[in-house]
mmCIF file of C-alpha atoms (C1' of nucleotides) in Angstrom:
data_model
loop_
_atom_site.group_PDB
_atom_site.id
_atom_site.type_symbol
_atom_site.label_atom_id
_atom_site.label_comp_id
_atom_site.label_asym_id
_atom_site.label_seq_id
_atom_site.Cartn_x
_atom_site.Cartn_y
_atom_site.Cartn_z
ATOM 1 C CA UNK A 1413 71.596 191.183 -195.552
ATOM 2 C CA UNK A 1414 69.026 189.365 -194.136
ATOM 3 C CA UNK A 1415 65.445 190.462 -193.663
ATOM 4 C CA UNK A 1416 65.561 189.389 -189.990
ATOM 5 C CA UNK A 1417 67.547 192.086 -189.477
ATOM 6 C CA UNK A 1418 64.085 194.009 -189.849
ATOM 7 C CA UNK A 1419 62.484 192.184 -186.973
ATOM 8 C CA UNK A 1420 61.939 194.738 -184.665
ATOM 9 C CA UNK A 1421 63.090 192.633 -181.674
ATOM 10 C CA UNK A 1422 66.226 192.171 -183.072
ATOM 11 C CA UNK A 1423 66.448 195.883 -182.736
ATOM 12 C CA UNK A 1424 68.812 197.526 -180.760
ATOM 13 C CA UNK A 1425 67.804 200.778 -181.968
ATOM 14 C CA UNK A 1426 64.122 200.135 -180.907
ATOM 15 C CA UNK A 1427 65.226 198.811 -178.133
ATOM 16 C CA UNK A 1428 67.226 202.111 -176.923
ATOM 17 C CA UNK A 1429 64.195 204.409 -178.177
ATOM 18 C CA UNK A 1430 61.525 202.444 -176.062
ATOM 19 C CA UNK A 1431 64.300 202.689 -172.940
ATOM 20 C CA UNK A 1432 64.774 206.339 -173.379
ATOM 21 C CA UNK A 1433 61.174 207.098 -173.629
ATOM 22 C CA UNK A 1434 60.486 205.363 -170.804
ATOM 23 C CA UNK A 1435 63.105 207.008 -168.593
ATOM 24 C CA UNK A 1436 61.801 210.085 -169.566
ATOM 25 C CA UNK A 1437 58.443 209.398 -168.295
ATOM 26 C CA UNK A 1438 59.402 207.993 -165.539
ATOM 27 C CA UNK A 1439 61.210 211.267 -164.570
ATOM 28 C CA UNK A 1440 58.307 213.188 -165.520
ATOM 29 C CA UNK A 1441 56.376 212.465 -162.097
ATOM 30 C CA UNK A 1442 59.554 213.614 -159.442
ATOM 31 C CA UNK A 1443 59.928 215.931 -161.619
ATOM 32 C CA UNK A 1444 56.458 217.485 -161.661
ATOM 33 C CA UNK A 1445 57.443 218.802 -158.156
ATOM 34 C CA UNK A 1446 60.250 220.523 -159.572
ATOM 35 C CA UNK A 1447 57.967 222.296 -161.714
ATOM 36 C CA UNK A 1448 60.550 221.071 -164.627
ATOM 37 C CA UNK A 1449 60.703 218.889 -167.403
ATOM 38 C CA UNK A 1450 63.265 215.808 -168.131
ATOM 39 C CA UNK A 1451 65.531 218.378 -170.284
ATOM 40 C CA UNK A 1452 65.294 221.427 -168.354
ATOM 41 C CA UNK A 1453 66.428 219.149 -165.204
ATOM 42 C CA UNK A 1454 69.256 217.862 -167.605
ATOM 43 C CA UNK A 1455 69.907 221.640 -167.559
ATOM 44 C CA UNK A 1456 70.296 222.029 -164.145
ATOM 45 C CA UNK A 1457 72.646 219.264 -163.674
ATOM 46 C CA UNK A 1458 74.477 220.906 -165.943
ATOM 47 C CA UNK A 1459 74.659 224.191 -163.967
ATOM 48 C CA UNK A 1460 74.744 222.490 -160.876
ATOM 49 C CA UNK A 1461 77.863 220.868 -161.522
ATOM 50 C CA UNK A 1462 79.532 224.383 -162.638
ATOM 51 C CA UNK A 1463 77.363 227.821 -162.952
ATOM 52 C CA UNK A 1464 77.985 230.383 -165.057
ATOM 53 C CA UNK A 1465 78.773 228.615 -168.785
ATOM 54 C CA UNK A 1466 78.213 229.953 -172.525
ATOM 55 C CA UNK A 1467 75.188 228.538 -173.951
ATOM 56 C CA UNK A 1468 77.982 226.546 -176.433
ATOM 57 C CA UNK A 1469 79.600 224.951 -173.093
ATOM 58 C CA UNK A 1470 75.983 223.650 -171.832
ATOM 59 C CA UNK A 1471 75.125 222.198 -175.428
ATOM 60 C CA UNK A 1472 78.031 220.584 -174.856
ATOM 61 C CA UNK A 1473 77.679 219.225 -171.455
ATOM 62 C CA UNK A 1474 73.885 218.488 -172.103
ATOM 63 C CA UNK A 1475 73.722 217.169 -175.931
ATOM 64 C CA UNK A 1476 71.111 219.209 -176.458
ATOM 65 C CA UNK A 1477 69.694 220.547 -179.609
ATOM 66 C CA UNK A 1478 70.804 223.899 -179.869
ATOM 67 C CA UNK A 1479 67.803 225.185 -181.594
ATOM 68 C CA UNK A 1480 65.698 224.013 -178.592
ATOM 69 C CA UNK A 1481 67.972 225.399 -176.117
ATOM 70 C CA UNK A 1482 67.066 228.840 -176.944
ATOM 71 C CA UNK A 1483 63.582 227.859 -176.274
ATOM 72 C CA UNK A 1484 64.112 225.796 -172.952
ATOM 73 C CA UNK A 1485 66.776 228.832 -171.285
ATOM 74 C CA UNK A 1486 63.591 230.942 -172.004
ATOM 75 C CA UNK A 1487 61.565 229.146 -170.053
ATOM 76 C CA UNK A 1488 63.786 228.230 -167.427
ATOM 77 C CA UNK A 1489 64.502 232.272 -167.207
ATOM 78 C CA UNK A 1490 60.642 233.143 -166.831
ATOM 79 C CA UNK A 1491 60.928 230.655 -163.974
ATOM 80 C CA UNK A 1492 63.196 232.406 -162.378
ATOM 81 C CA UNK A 1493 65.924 229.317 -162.011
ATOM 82 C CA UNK A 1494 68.664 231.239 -164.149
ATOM 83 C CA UNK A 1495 69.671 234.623 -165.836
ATOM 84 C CA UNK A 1496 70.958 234.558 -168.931
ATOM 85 C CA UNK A 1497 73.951 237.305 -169.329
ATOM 86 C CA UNK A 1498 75.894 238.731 -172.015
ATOM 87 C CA UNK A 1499 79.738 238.001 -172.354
ATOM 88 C CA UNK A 1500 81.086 241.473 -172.346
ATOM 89 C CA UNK A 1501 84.166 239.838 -173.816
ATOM 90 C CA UNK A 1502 83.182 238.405 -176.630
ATOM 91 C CA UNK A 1503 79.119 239.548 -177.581
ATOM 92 C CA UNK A 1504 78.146 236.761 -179.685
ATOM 93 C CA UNK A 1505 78.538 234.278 -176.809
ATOM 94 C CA UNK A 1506 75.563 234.465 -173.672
ATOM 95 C CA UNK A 1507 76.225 233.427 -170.060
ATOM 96 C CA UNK A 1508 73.696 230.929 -168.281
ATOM 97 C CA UNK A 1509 74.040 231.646 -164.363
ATOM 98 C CA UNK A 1510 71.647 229.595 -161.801
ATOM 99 C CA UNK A 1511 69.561 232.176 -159.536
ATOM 100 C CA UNK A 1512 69.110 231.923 -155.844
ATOM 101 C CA UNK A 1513 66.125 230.059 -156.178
ATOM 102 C CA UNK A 1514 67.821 227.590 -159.046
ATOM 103 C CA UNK A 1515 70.543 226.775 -156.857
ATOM 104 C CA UNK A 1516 68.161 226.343 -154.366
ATOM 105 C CA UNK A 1517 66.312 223.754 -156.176
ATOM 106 C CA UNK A 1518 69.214 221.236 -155.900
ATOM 107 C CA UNK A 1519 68.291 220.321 -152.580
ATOM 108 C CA UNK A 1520 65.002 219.148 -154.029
ATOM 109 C CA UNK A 1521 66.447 217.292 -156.454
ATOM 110 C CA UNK A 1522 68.904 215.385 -154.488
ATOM 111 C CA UNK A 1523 66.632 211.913 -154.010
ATOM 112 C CA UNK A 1524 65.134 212.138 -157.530
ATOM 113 C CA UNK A 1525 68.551 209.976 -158.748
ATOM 114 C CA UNK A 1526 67.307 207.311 -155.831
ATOM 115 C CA UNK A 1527 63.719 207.853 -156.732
ATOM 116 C CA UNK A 1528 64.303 206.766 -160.124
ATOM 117 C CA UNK A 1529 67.156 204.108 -159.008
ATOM 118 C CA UNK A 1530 64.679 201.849 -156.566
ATOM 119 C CA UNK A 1531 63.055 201.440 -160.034
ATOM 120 C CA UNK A 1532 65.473 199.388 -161.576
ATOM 121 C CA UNK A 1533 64.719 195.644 -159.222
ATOM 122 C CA UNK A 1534 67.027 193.721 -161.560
ATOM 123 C CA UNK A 1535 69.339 196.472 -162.554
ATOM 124 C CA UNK A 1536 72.446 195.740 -160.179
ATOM 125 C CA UNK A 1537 75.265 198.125 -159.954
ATOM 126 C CA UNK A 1538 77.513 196.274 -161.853
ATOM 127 C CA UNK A 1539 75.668 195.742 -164.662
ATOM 128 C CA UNK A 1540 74.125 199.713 -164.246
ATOM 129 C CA UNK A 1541 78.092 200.380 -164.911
ATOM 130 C CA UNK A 1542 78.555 198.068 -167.894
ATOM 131 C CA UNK A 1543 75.254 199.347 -169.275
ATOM 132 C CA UNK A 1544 76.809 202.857 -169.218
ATOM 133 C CA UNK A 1545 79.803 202.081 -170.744
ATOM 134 C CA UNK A 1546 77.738 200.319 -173.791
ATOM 135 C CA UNK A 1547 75.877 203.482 -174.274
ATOM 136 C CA UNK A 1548 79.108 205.487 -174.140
ATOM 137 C CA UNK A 1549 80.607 203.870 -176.807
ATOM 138 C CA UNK A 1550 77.048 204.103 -179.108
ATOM 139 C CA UNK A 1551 77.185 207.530 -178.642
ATOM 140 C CA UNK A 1552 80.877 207.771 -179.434
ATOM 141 C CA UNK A 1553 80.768 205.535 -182.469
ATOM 142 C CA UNK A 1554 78.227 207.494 -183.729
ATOM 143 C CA UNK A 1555 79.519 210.951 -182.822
ATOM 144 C CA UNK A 1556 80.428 212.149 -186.616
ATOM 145 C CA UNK B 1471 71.911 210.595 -150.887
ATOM 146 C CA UNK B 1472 74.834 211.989 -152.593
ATOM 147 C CA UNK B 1473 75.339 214.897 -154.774
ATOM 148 C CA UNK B 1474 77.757 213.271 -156.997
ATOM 149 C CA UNK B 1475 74.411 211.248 -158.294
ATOM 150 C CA UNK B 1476 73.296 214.578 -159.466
ATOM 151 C CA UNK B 1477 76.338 214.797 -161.864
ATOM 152 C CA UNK B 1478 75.869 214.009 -165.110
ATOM 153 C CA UNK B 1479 78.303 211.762 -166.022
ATOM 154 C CA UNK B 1480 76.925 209.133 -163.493
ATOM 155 C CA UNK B 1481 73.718 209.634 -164.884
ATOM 156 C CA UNK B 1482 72.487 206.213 -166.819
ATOM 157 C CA UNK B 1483 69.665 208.050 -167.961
ATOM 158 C CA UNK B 1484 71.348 210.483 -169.771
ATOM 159 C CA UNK B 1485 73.859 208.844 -171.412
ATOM 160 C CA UNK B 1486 69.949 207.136 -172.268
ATOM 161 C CA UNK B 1487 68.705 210.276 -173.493
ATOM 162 C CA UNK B 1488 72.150 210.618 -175.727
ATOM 163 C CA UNK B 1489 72.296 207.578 -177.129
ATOM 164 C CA UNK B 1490 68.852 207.351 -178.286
ATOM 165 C CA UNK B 1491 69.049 210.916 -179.889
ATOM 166 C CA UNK B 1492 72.183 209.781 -181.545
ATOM 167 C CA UNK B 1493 70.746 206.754 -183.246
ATOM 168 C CA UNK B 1494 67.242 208.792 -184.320
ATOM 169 C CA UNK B 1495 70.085 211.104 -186.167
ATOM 170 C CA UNK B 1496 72.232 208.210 -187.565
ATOM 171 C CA UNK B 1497 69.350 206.545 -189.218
ATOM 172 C CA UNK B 1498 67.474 210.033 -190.949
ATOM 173 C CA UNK B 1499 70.032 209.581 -193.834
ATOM 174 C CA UNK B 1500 69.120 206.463 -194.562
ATOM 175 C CA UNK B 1501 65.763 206.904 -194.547
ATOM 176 C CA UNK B 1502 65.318 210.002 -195.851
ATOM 177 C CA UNK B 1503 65.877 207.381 -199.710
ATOM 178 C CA UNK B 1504 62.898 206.194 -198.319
ATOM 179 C CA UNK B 1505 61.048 209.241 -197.793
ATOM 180 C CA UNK B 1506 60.331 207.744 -193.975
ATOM 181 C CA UNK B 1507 61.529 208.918 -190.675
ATOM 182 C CA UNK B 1508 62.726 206.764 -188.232
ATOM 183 C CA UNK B 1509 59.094 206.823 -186.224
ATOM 184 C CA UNK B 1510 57.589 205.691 -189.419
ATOM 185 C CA UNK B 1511 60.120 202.990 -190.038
ATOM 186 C CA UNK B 1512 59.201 201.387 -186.823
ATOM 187 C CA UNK B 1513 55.632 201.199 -187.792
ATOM 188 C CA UNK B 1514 57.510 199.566 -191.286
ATOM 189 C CA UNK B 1515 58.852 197.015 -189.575
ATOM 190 C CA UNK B 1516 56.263 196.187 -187.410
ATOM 191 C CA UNK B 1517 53.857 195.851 -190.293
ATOM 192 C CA UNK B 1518 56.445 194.062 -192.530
ATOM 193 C CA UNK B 1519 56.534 191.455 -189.756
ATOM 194 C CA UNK B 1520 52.722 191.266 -189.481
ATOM 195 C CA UNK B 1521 50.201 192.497 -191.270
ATOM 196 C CA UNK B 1522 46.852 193.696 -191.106
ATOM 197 C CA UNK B 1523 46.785 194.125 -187.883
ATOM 198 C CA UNK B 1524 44.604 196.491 -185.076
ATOM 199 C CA UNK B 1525 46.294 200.258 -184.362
ATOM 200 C CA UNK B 1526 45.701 198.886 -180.714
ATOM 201 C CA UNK B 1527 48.451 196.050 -181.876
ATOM 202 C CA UNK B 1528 50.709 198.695 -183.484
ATOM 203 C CA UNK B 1529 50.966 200.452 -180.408
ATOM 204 C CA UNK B 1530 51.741 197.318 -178.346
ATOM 205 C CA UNK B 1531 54.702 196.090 -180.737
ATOM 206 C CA UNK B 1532 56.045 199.823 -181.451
ATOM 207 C CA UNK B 1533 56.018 201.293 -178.280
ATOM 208 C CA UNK B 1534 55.184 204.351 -179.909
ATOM 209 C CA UNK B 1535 52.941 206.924 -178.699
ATOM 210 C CA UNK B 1536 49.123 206.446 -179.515
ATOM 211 C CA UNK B 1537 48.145 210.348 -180.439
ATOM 212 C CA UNK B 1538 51.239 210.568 -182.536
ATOM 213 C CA UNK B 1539 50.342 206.887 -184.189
ATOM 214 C CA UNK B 1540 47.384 208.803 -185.422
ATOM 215 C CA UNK B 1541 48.871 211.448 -187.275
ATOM 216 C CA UNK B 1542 51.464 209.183 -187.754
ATOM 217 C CA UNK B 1543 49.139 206.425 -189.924
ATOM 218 C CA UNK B 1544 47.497 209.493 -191.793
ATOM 219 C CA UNK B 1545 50.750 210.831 -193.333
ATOM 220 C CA UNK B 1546 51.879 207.002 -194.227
ATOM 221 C CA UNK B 1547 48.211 206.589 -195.916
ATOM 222 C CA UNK B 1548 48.622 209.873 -197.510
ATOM 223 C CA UNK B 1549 52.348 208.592 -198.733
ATOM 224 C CA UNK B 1550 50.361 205.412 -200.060
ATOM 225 C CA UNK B 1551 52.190 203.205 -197.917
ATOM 226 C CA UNK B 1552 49.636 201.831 -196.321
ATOM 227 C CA UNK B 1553 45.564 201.837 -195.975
ATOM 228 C CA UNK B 1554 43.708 202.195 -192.498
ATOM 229 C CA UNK B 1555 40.608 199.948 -192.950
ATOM 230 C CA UNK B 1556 37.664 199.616 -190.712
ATOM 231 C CA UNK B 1557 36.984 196.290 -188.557
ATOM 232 C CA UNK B 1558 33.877 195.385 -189.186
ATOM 233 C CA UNK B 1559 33.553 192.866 -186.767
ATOM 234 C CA UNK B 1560 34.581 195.280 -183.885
ATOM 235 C CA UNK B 1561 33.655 198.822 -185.267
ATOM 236 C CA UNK B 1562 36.035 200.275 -182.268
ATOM 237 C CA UNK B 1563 38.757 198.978 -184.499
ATOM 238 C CA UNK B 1564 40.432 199.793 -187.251
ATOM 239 C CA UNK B 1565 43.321 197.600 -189.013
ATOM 240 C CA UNK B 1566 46.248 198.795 -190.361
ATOM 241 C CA UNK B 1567 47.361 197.090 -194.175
ATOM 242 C CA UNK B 1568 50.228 197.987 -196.219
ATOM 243 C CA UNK B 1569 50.039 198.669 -199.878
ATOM 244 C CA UNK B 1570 51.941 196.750 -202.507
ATOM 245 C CA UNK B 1571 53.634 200.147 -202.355
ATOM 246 C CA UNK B 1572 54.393 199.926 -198.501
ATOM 247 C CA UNK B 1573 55.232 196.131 -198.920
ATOM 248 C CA UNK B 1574 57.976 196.551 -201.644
ATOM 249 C CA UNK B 1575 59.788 199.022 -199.199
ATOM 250 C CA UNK B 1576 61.073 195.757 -197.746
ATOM 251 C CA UNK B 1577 63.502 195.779 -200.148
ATOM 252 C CA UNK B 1578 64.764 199.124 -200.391
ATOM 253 C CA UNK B 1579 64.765 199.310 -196.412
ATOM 254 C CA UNK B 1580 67.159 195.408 -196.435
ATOM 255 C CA UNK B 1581 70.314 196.952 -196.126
ATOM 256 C CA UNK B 1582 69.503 199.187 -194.113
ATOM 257 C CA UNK B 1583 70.217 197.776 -190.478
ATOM 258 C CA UNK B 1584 73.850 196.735 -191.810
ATOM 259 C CA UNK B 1585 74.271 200.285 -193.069
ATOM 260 C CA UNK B 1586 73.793 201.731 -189.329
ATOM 261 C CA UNK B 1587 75.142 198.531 -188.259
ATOM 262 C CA UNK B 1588 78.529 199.546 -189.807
ATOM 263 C CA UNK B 1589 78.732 202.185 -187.800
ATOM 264 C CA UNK B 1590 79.273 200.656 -184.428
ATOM 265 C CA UNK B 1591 83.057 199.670 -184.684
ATOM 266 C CA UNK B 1592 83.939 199.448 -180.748
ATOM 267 C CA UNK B 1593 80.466 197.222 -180.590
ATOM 268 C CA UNK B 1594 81.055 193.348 -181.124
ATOM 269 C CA UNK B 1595 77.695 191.420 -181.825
ATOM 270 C CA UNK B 1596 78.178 189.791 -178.168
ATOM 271 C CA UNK B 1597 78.244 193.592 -176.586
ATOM 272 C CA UNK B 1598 75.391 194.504 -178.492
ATOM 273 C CA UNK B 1599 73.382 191.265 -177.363
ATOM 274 C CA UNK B 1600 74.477 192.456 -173.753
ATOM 275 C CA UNK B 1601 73.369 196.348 -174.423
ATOM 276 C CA UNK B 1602 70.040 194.280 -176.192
ATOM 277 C CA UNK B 1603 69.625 192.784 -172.734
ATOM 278 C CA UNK B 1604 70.402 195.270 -170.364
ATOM 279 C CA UNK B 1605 68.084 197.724 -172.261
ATOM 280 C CA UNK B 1606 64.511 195.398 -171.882
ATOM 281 C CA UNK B 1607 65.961 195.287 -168.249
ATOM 282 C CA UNK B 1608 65.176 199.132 -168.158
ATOM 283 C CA UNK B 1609 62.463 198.629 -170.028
ATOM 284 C CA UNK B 1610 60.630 195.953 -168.270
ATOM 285 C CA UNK B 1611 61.533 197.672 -164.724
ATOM 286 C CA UNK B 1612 59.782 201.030 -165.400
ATOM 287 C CA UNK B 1613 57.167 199.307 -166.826
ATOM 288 C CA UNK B 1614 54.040 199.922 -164.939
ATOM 289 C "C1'" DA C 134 17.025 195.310 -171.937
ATOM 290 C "C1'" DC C 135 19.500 199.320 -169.731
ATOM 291 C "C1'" DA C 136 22.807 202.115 -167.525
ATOM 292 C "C1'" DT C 137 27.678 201.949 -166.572
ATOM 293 C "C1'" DA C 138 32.295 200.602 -167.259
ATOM 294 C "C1'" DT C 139 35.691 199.555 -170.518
ATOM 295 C "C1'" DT C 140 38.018 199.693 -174.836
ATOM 296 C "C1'" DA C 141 39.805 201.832 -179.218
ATOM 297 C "C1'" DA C 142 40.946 205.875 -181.382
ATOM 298 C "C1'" DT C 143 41.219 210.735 -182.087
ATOM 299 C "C1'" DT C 144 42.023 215.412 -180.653
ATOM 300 C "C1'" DT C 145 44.440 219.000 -178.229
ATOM 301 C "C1'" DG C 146 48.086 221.661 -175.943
ATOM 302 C "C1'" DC C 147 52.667 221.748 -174.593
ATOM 303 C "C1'" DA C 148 57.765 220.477 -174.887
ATOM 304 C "C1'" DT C 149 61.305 218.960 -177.493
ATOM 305 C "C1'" DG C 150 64.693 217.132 -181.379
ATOM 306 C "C1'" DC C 151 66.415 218.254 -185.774
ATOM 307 C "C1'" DA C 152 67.746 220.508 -190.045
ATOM 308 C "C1'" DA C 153 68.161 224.677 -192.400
ATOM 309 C "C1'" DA C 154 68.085 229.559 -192.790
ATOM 310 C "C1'" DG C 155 69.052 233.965 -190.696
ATOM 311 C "C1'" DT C 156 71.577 237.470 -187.566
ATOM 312 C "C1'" DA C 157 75.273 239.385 -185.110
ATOM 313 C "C1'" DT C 158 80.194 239.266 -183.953
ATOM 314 C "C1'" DT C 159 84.747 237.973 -184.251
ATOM 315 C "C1'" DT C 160 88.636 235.781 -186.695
ATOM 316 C "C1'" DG C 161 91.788 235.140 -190.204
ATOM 317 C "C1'" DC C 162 94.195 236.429 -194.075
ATOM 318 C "C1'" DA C 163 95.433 238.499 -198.255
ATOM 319 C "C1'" DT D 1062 92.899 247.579 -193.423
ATOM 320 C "C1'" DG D 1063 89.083 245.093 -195.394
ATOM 321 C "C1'" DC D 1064 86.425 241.216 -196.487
ATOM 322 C "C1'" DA D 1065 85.363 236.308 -196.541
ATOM 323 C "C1'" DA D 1066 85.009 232.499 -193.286
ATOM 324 C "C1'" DA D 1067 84.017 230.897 -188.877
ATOM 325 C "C1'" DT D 1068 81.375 231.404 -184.418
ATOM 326 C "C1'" DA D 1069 77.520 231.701 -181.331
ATOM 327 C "C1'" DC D 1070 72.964 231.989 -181.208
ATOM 328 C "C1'" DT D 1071 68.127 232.503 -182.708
ATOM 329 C "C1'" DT D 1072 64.264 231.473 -185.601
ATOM 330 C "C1'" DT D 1073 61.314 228.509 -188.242
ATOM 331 C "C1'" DG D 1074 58.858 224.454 -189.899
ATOM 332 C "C1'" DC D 1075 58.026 219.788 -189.323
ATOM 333 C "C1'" DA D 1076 57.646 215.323 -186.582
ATOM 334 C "C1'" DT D 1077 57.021 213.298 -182.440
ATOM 335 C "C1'" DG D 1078 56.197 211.984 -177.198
ATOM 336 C "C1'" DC D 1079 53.097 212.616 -173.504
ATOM 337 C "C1'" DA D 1080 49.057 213.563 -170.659
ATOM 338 C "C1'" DA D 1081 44.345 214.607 -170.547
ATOM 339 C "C1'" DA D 1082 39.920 215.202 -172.575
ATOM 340 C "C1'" DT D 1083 36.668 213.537 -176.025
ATOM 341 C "C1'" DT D 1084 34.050 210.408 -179.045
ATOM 342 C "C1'" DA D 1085 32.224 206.052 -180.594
ATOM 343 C "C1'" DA D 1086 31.225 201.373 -179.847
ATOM 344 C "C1'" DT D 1087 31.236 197.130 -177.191
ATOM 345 C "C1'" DA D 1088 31.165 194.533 -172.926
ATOM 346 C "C1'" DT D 1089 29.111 193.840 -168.298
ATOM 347 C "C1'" DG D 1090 26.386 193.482 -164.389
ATOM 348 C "C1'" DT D 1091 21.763 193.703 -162.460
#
DNA sequence: ACATATTAATTTGCATGCAAAGTATTTGCA
DNA sequence: TGCAAATACTTTGCATGCAAATTAATATGT
């Protein structure tokens, strides 16, 4: 009830939107050779780790807004880096399957985890781990 | 070197990304009584804590972006919750003052860090000191 | 004093995040 | 069988976040 609650560096909720922000641009340079953006890489994670999911699936796996997804599979299709296909099985669901060229891209991406790692000096692995599990269990007590 | 970093459950930064989005979402209830979004109620607290101060000092405390804090201060003037005011010492400058209006949010806005607070059941105070920690780690380490 | 560098903000163009409304399809049930 | 409810997406409107370009004013060095 008190109003120090208000301070902003008693925030954890400012706290997690500067870290996020800043993760985000510090992606944005390795990524820049990608010729991708922070979410559409989150997107080919996604597919990287298994191809051909429903649009649902990789909203799932990603947390992305939905509404945004149709936007950002657009793009990522005029790239070139995936096809998206209809499910002849069921026709209101849509297939998202990795080209040549977006499976390809993997092998760029494979130091951009170590790129962005060497910045954390007093980040250890241990606490890296605990950190993790922290944010797991924000985003689970917050899941509705 | 590994793939396995390319998976996203390893990946800090999205659980990050997650995390952040989720909080953004928990407070817009909240807010939305107060007719603010979550951007906006940073630049609240900031000015609640100090007032009257330089746009240039806003940015530094709020971490927010400086061509959104611009649009950002118009549609809070417009809302009457505060006034943008010209230095006249430093014409450069302009200072940032809330209205009685803006000032008496205080008290509508008291409650609610314990109302989002409520919501972190697996999260004792002395894990979220530790999350508090570990996240101006990340912060200060990207930091150019 | 004067030209240049620096600082403080604003503007612009692009990429999302989010809620809400809209469009097909498919399911479930009476 | 037929229709309402649930699904899977897409579309739309608004609010940022970010980089880069622009403008205005002050600080600096010679």
């Amino acid at each position: 009830m008190s109003f120090n609650q208000l301070k902003l560096k008693n925030q954890l909720c400012h706290r997690l939107y500067m870290a996020s922000n800043s993760i985000v641009r510090a992606y944005r340079e390795p990524l820049n050779g990608l010729n991708i953006t922070y979410t559409q890489y989150i997107v080919m994670m996604a597919l990287w780790e298994q191809d051909k999911i429903t649009i649902a699936e990789l909203l799932e796996k990603t947390a992305i807004d939905g509404g945004a997804m149709t936007q950002i599979l657009k793009k990522m299709a005029d790239k070139r880096l995936l096809e998206i296909i209809k499910d002849e099985k069921d026709k209101r669901k849509r297939l998202v399957q990795l080209t040549k060229q977006g499976q390809a891209l993997k092998l760029e991406a494979v130091n951009i985890p170590n790129e962005i790692g060497y910045k954390f000096e007093s980040i250890d692995s241990e606490q890296a781990v605990k950190l993790r599990q922290l944010l797991d269990l924000v985003v689970s007590d917050l899941r509705v």
